[in-house]
Amino acid sequence: MTHRTPLPSRICPACDGFASVAVTSGGRDPRGHLRTLTAHCPTCQGTGTVPARRVREGAGA
Ligand SMILES: [Zn+2]
């Protein structure tokens, strides 16, 4: 009873698909805009998905 997932890629387990997030640093720039830092997930490098093979390797341990 093997459950196989035919999808070529899967949602990144590290960021749950939210590969890029804007983080407010609490300040505003001189023009009054919120200062935000964009952080990309290092696991999927901002794509939100990882190859299924890579997930298998990570989950095998
Ligand atoms: Zn990710």
Short mmCIF file of N, CA and C and ligand atoms in Angstrom, two decimals:
data_model
loop_
_atom_site.label_atom_id
_atom_site.label_comp_id
_atom_site.label_asym_id
_atom_site.label_seq_id
_atom_site.Cartn_x
_atom_site.Cartn_y
_atom_site.Cartn_z
N MET A 1 0.84 -1.19 0.00
CA MET A 1 0.00 0.00 0.00
C MET A 1 0.87 1.25 0.00
N THR A 2 1.37 1.56 -1.16
CA THR A 2 2.27 2.71 -1.25
C THR A 2 1.52 3.90 -1.83
N HIS A 3 1.55 4.97 -1.12
CA HIS A 3 0.89 6.17 -1.61
C HIS A 3 1.90 7.01 -2.37
N ARG A 4 1.62 7.20 -3.66
CA ARG A 4 2.56 7.96 -4.47
C ARG A 4 1.97 9.30 -4.86
N THR A 5 2.79 10.30 -4.87
CA THR A 5 2.33 11.62 -5.30
C THR A 5 2.89 11.91 -6.69
N PRO A 6 2.04 12.04 -7.66
CA PRO A 6 2.49 12.23 -9.04
C PRO A 6 2.99 13.64 -9.34
N LEU A 7 2.82 14.54 -8.42
CA LEU A 7 3.23 15.91 -8.69
C LEU A 7 4.75 16.02 -8.83
N PRO A 8 5.22 16.81 -9.79
CA PRO A 8 6.67 16.98 -10.01
C PRO A 8 7.32 17.80 -8.91
N SER A 9 6.55 18.60 -8.22
CA SER A 9 7.13 19.40 -7.16
C SER A 9 6.11 19.53 -6.04
N ARG A 10 6.59 19.86 -4.88
CA ARG A 10 5.69 19.98 -3.74
C ARG A 10 5.89 21.31 -3.05
N ILE A 11 4.88 21.66 -2.28
CA ILE A 11 4.99 22.90 -1.52
C ILE A 11 6.17 22.78 -0.55
N CYS A 12 6.95 23.81 -0.52
CA CYS A 12 8.12 23.80 0.35
C CYS A 12 7.71 23.62 1.81
N PRO A 13 8.27 22.62 2.48
CA PRO A 13 7.89 22.36 3.88
C PRO A 13 8.43 23.41 4.83
N ALA A 14 9.41 24.15 4.37
CA ALA A 14 10.03 25.13 5.27
C ALA A 14 9.18 26.40 5.38
N CYS A 15 8.58 26.79 4.26
CA CYS A 15 7.85 28.05 4.27
C CYS A 15 6.38 27.85 3.94
N ASP A 16 5.99 26.60 3.67
CA ASP A 16 4.59 26.30 3.38
C ASP A 16 4.08 27.02 2.15
N GLY A 17 4.95 27.30 1.22
CA GLY A 17 4.54 27.94 -0.02
C GLY A 17 4.68 29.45 -0.02
N PHE A 18 4.88 30.01 1.17
CA PHE A 18 5.08 31.45 1.25
C PHE A 18 6.57 31.75 1.19
N ALA A 19 7.09 31.70 -0.02
CA ALA A 19 8.53 31.75 -0.21
C ALA A 19 9.08 33.15 0.05
N SER A 20 8.29 34.13 -0.22
CA SER A 20 8.76 35.49 -0.02
C SER A 20 7.83 36.22 0.94
N VAL A 21 8.37 36.76 1.96
CA VAL A 21 7.54 37.48 2.91
C VAL A 21 8.10 38.87 3.12
N ALA A 22 7.22 39.81 3.29
CA ALA A 22 7.64 41.17 3.59
C ALA A 22 7.55 41.38 5.09
N VAL A 23 8.66 41.73 5.66
CA VAL A 23 8.70 41.92 7.10
C VAL A 23 8.84 43.41 7.41
N THR A 24 7.94 43.92 8.19
CA THR A 24 8.05 45.33 8.54
C THR A 24 9.07 45.49 9.66
N SER A 25 9.90 46.48 9.51
CA SER A 25 10.92 46.70 10.52
C SER A 25 10.47 47.77 11.51
N GLY A 26 9.26 48.22 11.38
CA GLY A 26 8.69 49.13 12.37
C GLY A 26 8.91 50.60 12.10
N GLY A 27 9.69 50.92 11.09
CA GLY A 27 9.97 52.33 10.85
C GLY A 27 9.35 52.80 9.55
N ARG A 28 9.49 54.08 9.30
CA ARG A 28 9.04 54.62 8.02
C ARG A 28 10.18 55.41 7.39
N ASP A 29 10.19 55.35 6.08
CA ASP A 29 11.25 56.08 5.41
C ASP A 29 10.87 57.56 5.32
N PRO A 30 11.77 58.42 4.87
CA PRO A 30 11.49 59.87 4.83
C PRO A 30 10.24 60.23 4.03
N ARG A 31 9.80 59.37 3.14
CA ARG A 31 8.61 59.64 2.35
C ARG A 31 7.35 59.10 3.01
N GLY A 32 7.49 58.50 4.17
CA GLY A 32 6.31 58.05 4.90
C GLY A 32 5.89 56.63 4.59
N HIS A 33 6.68 55.94 3.80
CA HIS A 33 6.33 54.56 3.47
C HIS A 33 6.86 53.62 4.54
N LEU A 34 6.10 52.56 4.76
CA LEU A 34 6.56 51.55 5.70
C LEU A 34 7.84 50.91 5.19
N ARG A 35 8.79 50.74 6.07
CA ARG A 35 10.01 50.02 5.68
C ARG A 35 9.75 48.53 5.76
N THR A 36 9.99 47.85 4.68
CA THR A 36 9.80 46.40 4.68
C THR A 36 11.05 45.71 4.16
N LEU A 37 11.30 44.56 4.73
CA LEU A 37 12.39 43.74 4.24
C LEU A 37 11.78 42.52 3.59
N THR A 38 12.24 42.20 2.39
CA THR A 38 11.72 41.01 1.72
C THR A 38 12.65 39.85 1.98
N ALA A 39 12.10 38.81 2.59
CA ALA A 39 12.91 37.64 2.92
C ALA A 39 12.51 36.48 2.04
N HIS A 40 13.48 35.86 1.41
CA HIS A 40 13.21 34.68 0.59
C HIS A 40 13.61 33.43 1.35
N CYS A 41 12.77 32.43 1.24
CA CYS A 41 13.03 31.17 1.91
C CYS A 41 14.32 30.55 1.36
N PRO A 42 15.26 30.21 2.24
CA PRO A 42 16.53 29.64 1.79
C PRO A 42 16.40 28.20 1.31
N THR A 43 15.35 27.53 1.72
CA THR A 43 15.18 26.13 1.33
C THR A 43 14.75 26.00 -0.12
N CYS A 44 13.77 26.81 -0.52
CA CYS A 44 13.27 26.72 -1.89
C CYS A 44 13.76 27.91 -2.72
N GLN A 45 14.51 28.79 -2.11
CA GLN A 45 15.09 29.95 -2.78
C GLN A 45 14.03 30.81 -3.44
N GLY A 46 12.95 30.97 -2.73
CA GLY A 46 11.94 31.91 -3.19
C GLY A 46 10.94 31.36 -4.18
N THR A 47 10.98 30.08 -4.45
CA THR A 47 10.05 29.52 -5.43
C THR A 47 8.78 29.01 -4.77
N GLY A 48 8.85 28.63 -3.52
CA GLY A 48 7.66 28.13 -2.83
C GLY A 48 7.45 26.63 -2.99
N THR A 49 8.20 26.03 -3.90
CA THR A 49 8.09 24.59 -4.10
C THR A 49 9.48 23.97 -4.13
N VAL A 50 9.53 22.72 -3.83
CA VAL A 50 10.79 21.99 -3.93
C VAL A 50 10.56 20.73 -4.74
N PRO A 51 11.58 20.25 -5.45
CA PRO A 51 11.43 19.00 -6.20
C PRO A 51 11.03 17.86 -5.26
N ALA A 52 10.15 16.98 -5.74
CA ALA A 52 9.66 15.89 -4.92
C ALA A 52 10.80 15.02 -4.42
N ARG A 53 11.82 14.85 -5.24
CA ARG A 53 12.95 14.00 -4.87
C ARG A 53 13.66 14.56 -3.64
N ARG A 54 13.76 15.88 -3.62
CA ARG A 54 14.46 16.51 -2.52
C ARG A 54 13.66 16.36 -1.20
N VAL A 55 12.34 16.41 -1.34
CA VAL A 55 11.51 16.23 -0.15
C VAL A 55 11.66 14.82 0.39
N ARG A 56 11.70 13.86 -0.54
CA ARG A 56 11.86 12.47 -0.12
C ARG A 56 13.17 12.29 0.64
N GLU A 57 14.23 12.87 0.14
CA GLU A 57 15.53 12.73 0.80
C GLU A 57 15.49 13.32 2.19
N GLY A 58 14.83 14.47 2.31
CA GLY A 58 14.76 15.13 3.60
C GLY A 58 13.90 14.37 4.59
N ALA A 59 12.85 13.71 4.08
CA ALA A 59 11.92 13.03 4.97
C ALA A 59 12.38 11.62 5.31
N GLY A 60 13.41 11.16 4.60
CA GLY A 60 13.82 9.78 4.82
C GLY A 60 14.60 9.56 6.10
N ALA A 61 15.14 10.61 6.66
CA ALA A 61 16.00 10.44 7.82
C ALA A 61 15.26 10.14 9.11
ZN ZN B 1 10.48 27.61 1.06
#
